[in-house]
Coordinates of C-alpha atoms and ligand atoms in Angstrom, one line a residue:
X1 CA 0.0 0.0 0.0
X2 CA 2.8 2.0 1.0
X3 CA 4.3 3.5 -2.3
X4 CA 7.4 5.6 -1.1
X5 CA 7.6 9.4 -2.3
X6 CA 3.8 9.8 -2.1
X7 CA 3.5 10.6 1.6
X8 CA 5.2 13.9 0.3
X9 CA 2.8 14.1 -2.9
X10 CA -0.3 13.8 -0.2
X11 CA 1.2 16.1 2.5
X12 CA 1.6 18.7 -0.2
X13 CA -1.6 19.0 -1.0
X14 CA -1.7 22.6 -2.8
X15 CA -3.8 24.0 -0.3
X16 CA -4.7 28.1 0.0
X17 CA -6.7 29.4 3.4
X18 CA -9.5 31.9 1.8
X19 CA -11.4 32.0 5.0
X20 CA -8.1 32.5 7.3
X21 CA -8.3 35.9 5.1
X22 CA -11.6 37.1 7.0
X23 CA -10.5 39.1 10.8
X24 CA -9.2 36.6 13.5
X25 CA -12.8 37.3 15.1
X26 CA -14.4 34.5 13.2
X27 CA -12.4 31.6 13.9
X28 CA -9.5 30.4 16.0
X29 CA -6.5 29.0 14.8
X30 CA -5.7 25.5 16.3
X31 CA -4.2 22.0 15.7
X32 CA -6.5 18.8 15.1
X33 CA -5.6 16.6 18.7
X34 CA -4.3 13.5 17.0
X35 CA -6.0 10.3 17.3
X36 CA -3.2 6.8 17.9
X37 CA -2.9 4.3 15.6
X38 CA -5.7 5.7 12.7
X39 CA -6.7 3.0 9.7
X40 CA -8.4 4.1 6.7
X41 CA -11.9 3.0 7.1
X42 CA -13.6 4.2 3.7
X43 CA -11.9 6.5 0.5
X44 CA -14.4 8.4 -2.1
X45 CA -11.8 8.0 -5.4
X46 CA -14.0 10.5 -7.3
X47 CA -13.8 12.5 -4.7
X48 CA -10.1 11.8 -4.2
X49 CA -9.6 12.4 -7.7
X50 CA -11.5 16.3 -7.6
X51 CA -8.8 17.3 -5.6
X52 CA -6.2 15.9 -7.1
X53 CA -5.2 13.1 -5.0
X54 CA -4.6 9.4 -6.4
X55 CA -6.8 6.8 -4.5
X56 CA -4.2 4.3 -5.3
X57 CA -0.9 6.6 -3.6
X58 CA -3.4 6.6 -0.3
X59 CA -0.8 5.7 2.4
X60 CA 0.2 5.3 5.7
X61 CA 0.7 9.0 6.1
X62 CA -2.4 10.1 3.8
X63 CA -4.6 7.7 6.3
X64 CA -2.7 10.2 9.3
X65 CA -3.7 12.9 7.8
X66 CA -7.0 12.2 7.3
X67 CA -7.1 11.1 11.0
X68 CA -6.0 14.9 11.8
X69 CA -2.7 13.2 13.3
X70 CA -0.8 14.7 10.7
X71 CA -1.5 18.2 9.4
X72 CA -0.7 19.2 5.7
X73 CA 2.4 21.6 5.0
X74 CA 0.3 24.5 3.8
X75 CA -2.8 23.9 6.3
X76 CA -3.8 26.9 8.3
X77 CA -6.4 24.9 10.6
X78 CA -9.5 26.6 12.1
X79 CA -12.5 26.3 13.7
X80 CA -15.3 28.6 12.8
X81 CA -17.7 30.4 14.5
X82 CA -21.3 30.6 14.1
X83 CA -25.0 30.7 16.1
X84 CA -28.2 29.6 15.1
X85 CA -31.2 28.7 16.3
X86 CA -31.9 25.3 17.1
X87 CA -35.6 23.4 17.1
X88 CA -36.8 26.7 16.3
X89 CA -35.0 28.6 19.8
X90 CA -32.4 31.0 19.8
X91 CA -29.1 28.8 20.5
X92 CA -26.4 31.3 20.7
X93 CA -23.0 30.8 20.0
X94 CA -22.1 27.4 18.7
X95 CA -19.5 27.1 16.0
X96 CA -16.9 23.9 15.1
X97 CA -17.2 22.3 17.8
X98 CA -15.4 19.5 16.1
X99 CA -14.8 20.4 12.7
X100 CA -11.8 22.4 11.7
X101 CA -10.8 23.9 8.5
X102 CA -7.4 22.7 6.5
X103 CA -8.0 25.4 3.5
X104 CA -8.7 24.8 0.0
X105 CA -7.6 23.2 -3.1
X106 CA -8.6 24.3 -6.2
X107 CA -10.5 22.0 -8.4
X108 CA -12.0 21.9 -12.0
X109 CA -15.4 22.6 -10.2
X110 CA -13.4 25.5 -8.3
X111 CA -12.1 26.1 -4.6
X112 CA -13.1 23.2 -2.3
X113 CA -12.4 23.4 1.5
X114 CA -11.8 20.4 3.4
X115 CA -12.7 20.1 6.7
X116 CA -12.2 17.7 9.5
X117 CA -14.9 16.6 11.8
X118 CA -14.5 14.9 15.0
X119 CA -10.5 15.6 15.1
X120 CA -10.9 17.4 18.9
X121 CA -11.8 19.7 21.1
X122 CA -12.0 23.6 19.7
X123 CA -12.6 26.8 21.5
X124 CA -16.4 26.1 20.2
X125 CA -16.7 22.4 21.9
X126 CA -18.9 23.6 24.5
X127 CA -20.2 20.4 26.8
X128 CA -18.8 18.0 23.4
X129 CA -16.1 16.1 23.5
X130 CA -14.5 17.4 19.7
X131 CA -14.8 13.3 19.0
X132 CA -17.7 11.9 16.1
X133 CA -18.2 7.7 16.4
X134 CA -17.4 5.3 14.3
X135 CA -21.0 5.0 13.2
X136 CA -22.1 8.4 12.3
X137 CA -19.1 9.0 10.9
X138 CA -19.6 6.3 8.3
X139 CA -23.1 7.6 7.6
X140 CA -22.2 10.4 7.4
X141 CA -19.1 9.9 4.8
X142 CA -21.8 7.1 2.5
X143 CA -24.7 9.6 2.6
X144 CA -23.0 12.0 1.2
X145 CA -21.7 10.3 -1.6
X146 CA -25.0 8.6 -2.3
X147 CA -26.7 12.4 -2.2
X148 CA -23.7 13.3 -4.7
X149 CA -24.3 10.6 -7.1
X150 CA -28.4 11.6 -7.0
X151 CA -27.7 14.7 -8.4
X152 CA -28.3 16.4 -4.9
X153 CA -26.3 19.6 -4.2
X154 CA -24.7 18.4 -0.9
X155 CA -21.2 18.6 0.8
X156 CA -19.1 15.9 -0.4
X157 CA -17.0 12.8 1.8
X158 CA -13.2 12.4 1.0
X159 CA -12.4 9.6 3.5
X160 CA -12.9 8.2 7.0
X161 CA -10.2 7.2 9.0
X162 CA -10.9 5.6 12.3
X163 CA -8.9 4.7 15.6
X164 CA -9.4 2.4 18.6
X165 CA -9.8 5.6 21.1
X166 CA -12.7 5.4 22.7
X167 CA -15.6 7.8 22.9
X168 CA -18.5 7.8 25.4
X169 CA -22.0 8.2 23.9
X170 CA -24.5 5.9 25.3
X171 CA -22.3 3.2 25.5
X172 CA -18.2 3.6 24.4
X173 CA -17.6 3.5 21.0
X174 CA -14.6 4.4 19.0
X175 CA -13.5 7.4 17.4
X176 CA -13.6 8.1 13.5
X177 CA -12.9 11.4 11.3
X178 CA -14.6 12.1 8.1
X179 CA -12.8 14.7 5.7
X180 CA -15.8 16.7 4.4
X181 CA -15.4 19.0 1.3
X182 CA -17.2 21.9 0.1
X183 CA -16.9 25.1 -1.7
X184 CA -17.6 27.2 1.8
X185 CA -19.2 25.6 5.5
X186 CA -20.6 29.3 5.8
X187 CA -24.2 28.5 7.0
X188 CA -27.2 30.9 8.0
X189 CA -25.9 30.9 11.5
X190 CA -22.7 32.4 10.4
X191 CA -25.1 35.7 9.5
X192 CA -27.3 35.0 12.4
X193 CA -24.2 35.7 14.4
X194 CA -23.3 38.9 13.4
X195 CA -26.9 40.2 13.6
X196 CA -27.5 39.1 17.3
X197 CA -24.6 41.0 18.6
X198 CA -25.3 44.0 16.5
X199 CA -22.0 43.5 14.9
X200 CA -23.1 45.1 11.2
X201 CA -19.3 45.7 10.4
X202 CA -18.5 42.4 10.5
X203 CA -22.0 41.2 8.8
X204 CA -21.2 42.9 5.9
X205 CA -17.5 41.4 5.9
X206 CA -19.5 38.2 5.8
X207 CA -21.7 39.1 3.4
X208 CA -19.1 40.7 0.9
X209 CA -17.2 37.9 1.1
X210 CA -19.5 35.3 -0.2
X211 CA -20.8 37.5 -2.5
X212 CA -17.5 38.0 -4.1
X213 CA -16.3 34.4 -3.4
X214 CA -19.4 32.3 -4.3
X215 CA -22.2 34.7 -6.5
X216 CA -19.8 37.4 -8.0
X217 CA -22.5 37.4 -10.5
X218 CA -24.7 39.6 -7.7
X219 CA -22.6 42.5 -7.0
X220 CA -23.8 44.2 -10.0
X221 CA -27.4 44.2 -8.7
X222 CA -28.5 47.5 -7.2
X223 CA -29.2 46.0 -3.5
X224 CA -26.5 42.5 -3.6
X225 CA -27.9 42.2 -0.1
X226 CA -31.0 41.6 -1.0
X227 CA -30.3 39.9 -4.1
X228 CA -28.4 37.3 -2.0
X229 CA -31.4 36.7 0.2
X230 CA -33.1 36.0 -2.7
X231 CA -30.7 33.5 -4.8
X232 CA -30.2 31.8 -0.9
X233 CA -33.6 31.3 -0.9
X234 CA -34.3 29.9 -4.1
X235 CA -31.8 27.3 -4.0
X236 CA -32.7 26.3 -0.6
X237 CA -35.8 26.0 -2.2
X238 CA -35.3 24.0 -4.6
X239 CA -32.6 21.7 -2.7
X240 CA -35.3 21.1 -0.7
X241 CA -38.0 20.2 -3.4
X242 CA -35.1 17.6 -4.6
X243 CA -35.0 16.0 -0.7
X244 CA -39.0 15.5 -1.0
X245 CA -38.4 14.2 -4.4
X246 CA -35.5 11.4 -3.4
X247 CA -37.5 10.9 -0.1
X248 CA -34.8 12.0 2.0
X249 CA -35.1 13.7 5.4
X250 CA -32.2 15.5 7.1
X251 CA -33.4 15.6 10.8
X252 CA -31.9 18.4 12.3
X253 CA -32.5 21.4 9.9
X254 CA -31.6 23.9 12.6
X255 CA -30.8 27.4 10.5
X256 CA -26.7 26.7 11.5
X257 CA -27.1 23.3 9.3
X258 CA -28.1 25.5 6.4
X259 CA -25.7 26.1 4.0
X260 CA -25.5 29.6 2.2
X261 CA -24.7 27.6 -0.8
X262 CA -28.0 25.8 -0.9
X263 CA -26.4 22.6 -0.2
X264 CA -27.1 19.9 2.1
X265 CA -25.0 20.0 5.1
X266 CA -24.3 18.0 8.6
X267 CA -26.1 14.4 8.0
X268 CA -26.9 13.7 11.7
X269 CA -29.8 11.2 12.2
X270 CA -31.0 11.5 8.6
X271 CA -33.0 9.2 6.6
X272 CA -34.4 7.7 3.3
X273 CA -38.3 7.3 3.4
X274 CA -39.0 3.9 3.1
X275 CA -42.6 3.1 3.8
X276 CA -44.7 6.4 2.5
X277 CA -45.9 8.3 5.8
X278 CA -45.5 12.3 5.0
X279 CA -45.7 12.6 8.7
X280 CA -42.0 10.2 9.3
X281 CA -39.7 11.7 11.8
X282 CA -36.1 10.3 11.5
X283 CA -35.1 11.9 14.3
X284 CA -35.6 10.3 17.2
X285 CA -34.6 13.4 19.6
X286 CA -37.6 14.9 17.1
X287 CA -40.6 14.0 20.2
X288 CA -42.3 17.1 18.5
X289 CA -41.9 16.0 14.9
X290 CA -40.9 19.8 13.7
X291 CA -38.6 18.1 11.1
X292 CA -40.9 15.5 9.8
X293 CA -41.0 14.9 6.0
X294 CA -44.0 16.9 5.8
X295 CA -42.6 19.7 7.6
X296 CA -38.8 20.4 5.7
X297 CA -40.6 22.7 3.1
X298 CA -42.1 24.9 5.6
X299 CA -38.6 24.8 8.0
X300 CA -37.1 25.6 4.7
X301 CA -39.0 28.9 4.2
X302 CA -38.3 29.1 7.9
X303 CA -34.8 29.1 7.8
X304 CA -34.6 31.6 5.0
X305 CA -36.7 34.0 7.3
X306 CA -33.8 33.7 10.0
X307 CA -31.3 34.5 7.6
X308 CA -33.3 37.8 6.3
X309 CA -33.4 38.5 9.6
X310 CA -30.1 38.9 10.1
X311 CA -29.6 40.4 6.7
X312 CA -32.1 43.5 7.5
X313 CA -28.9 45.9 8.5
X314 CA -27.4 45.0 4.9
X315 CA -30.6 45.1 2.8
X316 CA -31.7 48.4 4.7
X317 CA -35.5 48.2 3.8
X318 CA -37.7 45.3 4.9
X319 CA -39.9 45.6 2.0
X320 CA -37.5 44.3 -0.2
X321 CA -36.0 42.0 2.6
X322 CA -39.7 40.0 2.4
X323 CA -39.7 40.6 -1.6
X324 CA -36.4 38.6 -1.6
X325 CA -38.3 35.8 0.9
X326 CA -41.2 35.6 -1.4
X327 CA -39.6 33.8 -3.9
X328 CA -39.7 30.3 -1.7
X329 CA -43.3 29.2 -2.1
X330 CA -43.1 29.7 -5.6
X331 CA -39.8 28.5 -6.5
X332 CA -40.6 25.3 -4.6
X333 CA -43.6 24.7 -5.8
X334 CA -42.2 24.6 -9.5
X335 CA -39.2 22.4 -8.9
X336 CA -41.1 20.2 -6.7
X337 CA -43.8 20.0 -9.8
X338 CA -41.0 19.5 -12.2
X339 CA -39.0 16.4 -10.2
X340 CA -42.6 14.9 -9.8
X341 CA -43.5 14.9 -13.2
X342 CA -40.1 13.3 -14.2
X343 CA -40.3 10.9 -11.4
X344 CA -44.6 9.8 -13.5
X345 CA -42.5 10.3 -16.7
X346 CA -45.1 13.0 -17.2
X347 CA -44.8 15.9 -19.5
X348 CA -45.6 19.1 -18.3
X349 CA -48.7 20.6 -20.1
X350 CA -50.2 23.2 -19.5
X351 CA -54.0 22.2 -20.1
X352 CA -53.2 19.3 -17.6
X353 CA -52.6 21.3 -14.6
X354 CA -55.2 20.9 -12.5
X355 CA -55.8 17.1 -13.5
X356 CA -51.6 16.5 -13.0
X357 CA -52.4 18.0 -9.4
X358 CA -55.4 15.7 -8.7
X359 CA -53.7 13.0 -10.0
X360 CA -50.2 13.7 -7.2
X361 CA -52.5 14.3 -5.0
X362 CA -54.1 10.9 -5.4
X363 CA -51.2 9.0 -5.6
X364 CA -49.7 10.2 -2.3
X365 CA -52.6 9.4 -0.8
X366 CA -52.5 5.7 -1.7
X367 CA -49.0 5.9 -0.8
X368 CA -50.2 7.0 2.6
X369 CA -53.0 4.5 3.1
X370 CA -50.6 1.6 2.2
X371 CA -47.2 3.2 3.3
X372 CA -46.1 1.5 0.2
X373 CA -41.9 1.7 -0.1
X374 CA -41.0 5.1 -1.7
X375 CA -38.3 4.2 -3.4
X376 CA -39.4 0.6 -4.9
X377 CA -43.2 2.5 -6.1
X378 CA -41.1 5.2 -8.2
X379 CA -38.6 2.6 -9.6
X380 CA -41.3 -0.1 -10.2
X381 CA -43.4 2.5 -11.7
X382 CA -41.3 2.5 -14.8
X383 CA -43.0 -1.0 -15.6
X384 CA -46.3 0.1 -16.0
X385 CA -47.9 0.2 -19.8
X386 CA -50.1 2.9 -21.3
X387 CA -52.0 0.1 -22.9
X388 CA -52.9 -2.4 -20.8
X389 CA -52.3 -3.1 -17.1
X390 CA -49.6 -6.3 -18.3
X391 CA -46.2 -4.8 -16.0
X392 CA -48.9 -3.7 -13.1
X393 CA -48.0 -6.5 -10.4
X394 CA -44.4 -5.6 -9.4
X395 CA -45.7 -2.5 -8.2
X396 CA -49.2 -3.7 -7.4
X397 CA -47.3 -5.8 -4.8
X398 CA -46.5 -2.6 -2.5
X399 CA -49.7 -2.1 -1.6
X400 CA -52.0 -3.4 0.5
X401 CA -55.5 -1.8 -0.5
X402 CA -55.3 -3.1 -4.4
X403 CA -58.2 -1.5 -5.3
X404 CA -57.1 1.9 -4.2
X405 CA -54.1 1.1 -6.2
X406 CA -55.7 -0.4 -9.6
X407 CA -58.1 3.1 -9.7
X408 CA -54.8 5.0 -9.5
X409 CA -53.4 3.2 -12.0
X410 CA -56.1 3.6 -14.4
X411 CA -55.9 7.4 -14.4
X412 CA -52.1 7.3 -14.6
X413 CA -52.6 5.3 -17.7
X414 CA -55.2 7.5 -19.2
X415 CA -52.6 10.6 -18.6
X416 CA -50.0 8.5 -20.2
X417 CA -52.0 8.0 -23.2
X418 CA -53.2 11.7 -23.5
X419 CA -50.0 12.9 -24.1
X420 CA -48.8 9.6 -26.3
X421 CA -46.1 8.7 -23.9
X422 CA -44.2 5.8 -25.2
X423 CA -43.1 2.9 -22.9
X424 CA -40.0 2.4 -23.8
X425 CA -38.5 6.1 -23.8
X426 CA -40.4 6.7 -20.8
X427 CA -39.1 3.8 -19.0
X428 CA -35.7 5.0 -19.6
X429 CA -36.3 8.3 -18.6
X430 CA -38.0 7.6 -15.5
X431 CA -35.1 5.0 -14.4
X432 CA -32.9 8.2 -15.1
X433 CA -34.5 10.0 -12.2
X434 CA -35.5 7.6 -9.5
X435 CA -32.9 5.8 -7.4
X436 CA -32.9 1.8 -7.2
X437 CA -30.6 2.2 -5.1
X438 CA -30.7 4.7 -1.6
X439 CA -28.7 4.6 1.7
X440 CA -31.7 2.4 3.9
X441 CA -30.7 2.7 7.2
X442 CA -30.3 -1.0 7.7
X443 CA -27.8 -1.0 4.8
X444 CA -26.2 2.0 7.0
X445 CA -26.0 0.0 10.0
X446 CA -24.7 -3.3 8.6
X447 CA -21.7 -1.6 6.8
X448 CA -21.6 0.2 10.3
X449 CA -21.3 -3.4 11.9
X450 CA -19.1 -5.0 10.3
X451 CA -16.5 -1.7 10.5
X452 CA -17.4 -2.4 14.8
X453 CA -15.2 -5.6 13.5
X454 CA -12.6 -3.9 11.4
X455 CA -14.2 -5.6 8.6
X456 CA -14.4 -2.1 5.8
X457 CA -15.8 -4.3 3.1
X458 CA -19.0 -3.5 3.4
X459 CA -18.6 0.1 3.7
X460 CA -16.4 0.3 0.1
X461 CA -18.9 -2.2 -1.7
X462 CA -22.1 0.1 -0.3
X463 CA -20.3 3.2 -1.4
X464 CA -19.9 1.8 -4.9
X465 CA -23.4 0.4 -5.3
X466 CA -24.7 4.4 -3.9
X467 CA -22.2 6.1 -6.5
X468 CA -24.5 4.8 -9.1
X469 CA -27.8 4.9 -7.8
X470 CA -29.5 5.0 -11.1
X471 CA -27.8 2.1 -12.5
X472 CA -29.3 -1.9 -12.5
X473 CA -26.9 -3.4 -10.8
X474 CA -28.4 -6.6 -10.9
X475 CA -25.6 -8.4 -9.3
X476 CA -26.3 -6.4 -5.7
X477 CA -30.0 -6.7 -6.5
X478 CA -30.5 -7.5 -2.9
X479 CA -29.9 -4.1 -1.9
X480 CA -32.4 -2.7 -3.3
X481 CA -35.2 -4.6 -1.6
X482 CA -37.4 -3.7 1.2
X483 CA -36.1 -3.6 4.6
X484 CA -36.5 -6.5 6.9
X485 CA -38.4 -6.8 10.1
X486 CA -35.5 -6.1 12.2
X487 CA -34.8 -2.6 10.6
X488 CA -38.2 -1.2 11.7
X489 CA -36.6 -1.3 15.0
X490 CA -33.7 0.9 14.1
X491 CA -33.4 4.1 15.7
X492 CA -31.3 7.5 14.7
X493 CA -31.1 10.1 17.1
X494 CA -28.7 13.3 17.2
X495 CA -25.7 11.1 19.3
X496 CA -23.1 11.3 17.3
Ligands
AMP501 P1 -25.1 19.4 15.2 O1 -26.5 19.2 15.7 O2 -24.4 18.1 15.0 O3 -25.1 20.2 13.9 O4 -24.2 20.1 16.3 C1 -24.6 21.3 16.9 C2 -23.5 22.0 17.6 O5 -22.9 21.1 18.5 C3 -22.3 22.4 16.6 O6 -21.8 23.5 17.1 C4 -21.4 21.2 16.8 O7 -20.0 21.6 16.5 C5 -21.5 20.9 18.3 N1 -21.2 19.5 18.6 C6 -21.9 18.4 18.3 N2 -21.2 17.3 18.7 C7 -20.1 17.7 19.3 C8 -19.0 17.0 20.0 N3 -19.0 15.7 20.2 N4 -18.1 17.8 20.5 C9 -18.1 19.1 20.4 N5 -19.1 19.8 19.8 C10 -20.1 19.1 19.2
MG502 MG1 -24.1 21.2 12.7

């Protein structure tokens, strides 16, 4: 594994520091604690690969450095600081409490920072430990990949190294750290800061520089402020219209998970909806459900209010502050109408409208009433025939009230027909856009098991089935079937 002169080539990794730029104020400048003995655990090669680093020159000291026992030459670590509010209450200060900042490499998609999370204790750790297990480390590093690979705008995994230290959660578990990469970590909170201790100067440091860095495109609008607001929103938006779409539910949407990008960030006790119930809580800390399936579009607009909130200094005028917020409903409403009608295979007409929104409405109702498998009814549903119900009875299968089903099906067929729809193109279309293949939570968990045994086999074979979601696969066709008994039992809560 060891190939000698590459321990330098991985060291000196071509790293600037763009956020060390901004005043000392928001961050502190620190060294990752080292964990003994690390051992690579899992490696994304396309991620790798983005910034520049050979999977196949991974070595002892690469697997160090992921670990944060060995820092890179040109590395300026940090941890940053942020607020936020949390279930919906004003948390205060939080920041990295265990993530810190190497700097960023440029890459053909441009900058990425790379961050470790769960290498120690920062400034920002408050009651935490600085530590992330084993386990949500590993979901952490497949999801995502696996939201990468469905066309999700999301942080992406490099690597996860782990060590034999022990961490104390509700039982001891070991230690693991998960290099994350992104553009920026800059999240609402990182405003929402500013605002609550009526620091405008250094808002508007914020603000100008992720204008300049990350939408240069908006300085030449007459208020950028405002216009920020406004492009935040929408992509949070639509990101969000693409998690109801995928049936994924991130679990802790607090406003300092929300990334100014518009990309998923911090996959806590997230989950994939497997039996339809819009009213599914992944979260098992959740007891009030405020970030149940149903609820992420709403939080989503929520979220946007607290960061125009905190951009009211910059914007000047609240009028245009709530303009720049009314753009949500709107914007989510036509991506989510969009994904929907390529998940049916549907093309969007105009003269259908009303019967297309009858005809959703319907089918998430006998999704409901049967809690039929999200993913499996959207895959399956590529089988079904304009003509005739011939390819109904894989998908007829998910449901217990057939009736309910068969009525459904006969109006989906009549839509198909009314616009001509052929089987074949649609087929391949629709198997373009809905997953066979999404991270279950008992696929997490016995990936996460075997790692408990320093068996990583499972971990690099489910990262490889999730990197191409859309594709047959029939050789692991086992992963894509419904969960068994036992996984109904499975529980995700914010320990990590
Ligand atoms: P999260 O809900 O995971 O996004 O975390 C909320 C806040 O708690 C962030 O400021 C985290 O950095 C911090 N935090 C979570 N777990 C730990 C830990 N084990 N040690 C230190 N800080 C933590
Ligand atoms: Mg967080």
């Amino acid at each position: 594994m060891t190939l000698p002169g590459t321990a330098i080539a991985a060291l000196a990794l071509p790293l600037d520091n763009s956020f060390a730029s901004l005043p000392p104020s928001f961050y502190t400048r620190l060294m990752p604690t080292p964990l003994p003995a690390p051992y690579l655990v899992g490696l994304s090669a396309p991620a790798a690969r983005l910034i520049g680093l050979d999977p196949a020159a991974v070595n002892e000291d690469t697997v160090a450095m992921f670990a944060g026992s060995r820092v890179p030459e040109r590395a300026q670590p940090l941890a940053a600081v942020y607020s936020g509010h949390q279930f919906g209450v004003w948390a205060g200060q939080l920041g990295d409490g265990r993530a810190m900042l190497l700097g960023d490499v440029a890459t053909p998609q441009g900058p990425m920072e790379l961050q470790w999370k769960g290498a120690g204790m920062t400034p920002y750790s408050r009651m935490g430990d600085g530590r992330a297990v084993l386990r949500s480390s590993i979901r952490e590093f497949l999801c995502s990949e696996a939201m990468h690979a469905l066309g999700v705008p999301t942080t992406r995994a490099l690597s996860v190294a782990g060590s034999d230290q022990g961490v104390v959660r509700e039982t001891i578990e070991t230690a693991a750290v998960v290099i994350r990469m992104a553009p920026t970590f800059i999240r609402f909170g990182s405003f929402e800061h500013w605002f609550y201790r009526n620091d405008e100067a250094s808002l508007r440091i914020l603000a100008d520089y992720v204008i300049d860095r990350f939408y240069p495109a908006l300085r030449d609008e007459d208020n950028p402020y405002a216009a920020l607001l406004e492009e935040v929103t929408r992509r949070t938006a639509r990101l969000i219209a693409q998690w109801q779409a995928v049936g994924f539910m991130h679990g802790v949407m607090n406003t300092d998970n929300m990334s100014i990008l518009g990309q998923t960030l911090d996959y806590g006790p997230f989950g994939f909806m497997e039996a339809f119930d819009a009213q599914h809580i992944c979260n098992h800390s959740d007891s009030q459900g405020r970030y149940s399936y149903a609820m992420q579009p709403q939080i989503g607009h929520w979220n946007c209010y607290a960061l125009a909130q905190a951009l009211v200094p910059l914007i000047g005028e609240v009028e245009e502050t709530q303009a720049a917020l009314d753009v949500y409903q709107p914007e989510f409403g036509a991506a989510v109408d969009r994904l929907l009608h390529a998940k049916l295979g549907l093309t969007q007409i105009p003269e259908q409208q009303e019967a297309d929104r009858q005809l959703l409405d319907g089918l998430f109702g006998i999704l409901q009433d049967s809690h039929a498998d999200f993913t499996l009814f959207f895959r399956r549903l590529a089988g079904v025939q304009a003509a005739s119900n011939a390819g109904d009875e894989p998908l007829r299968d998910l449901f217990i009230d057939r009736p309910a089903f068969d009525a459904w099906a006969e109006r989906y067929r009549a839509r198909l027909r009314a616009e001509a729809s052929d089987d074949a193109a649609r087929k391949a279309a629709m198997n373009a856009v809905n997953p066979k293949y999404v991270l279950r939570n008992y696929l997490a968990q016995q990936a996460i098991e075997k790692a408990q045994h320093k068996d990583f086999s499972e971990v690099e074979r489910l990262l490889a089935i999730l990197q191409r979601p859309f594709d047959e696969q029939p050789e692991h066709e086992r992963y894509a079937a419904l969960p068994p008994d036992w996984a109904s039992a499975l529980e995700v809560s914010c320990s990590s």
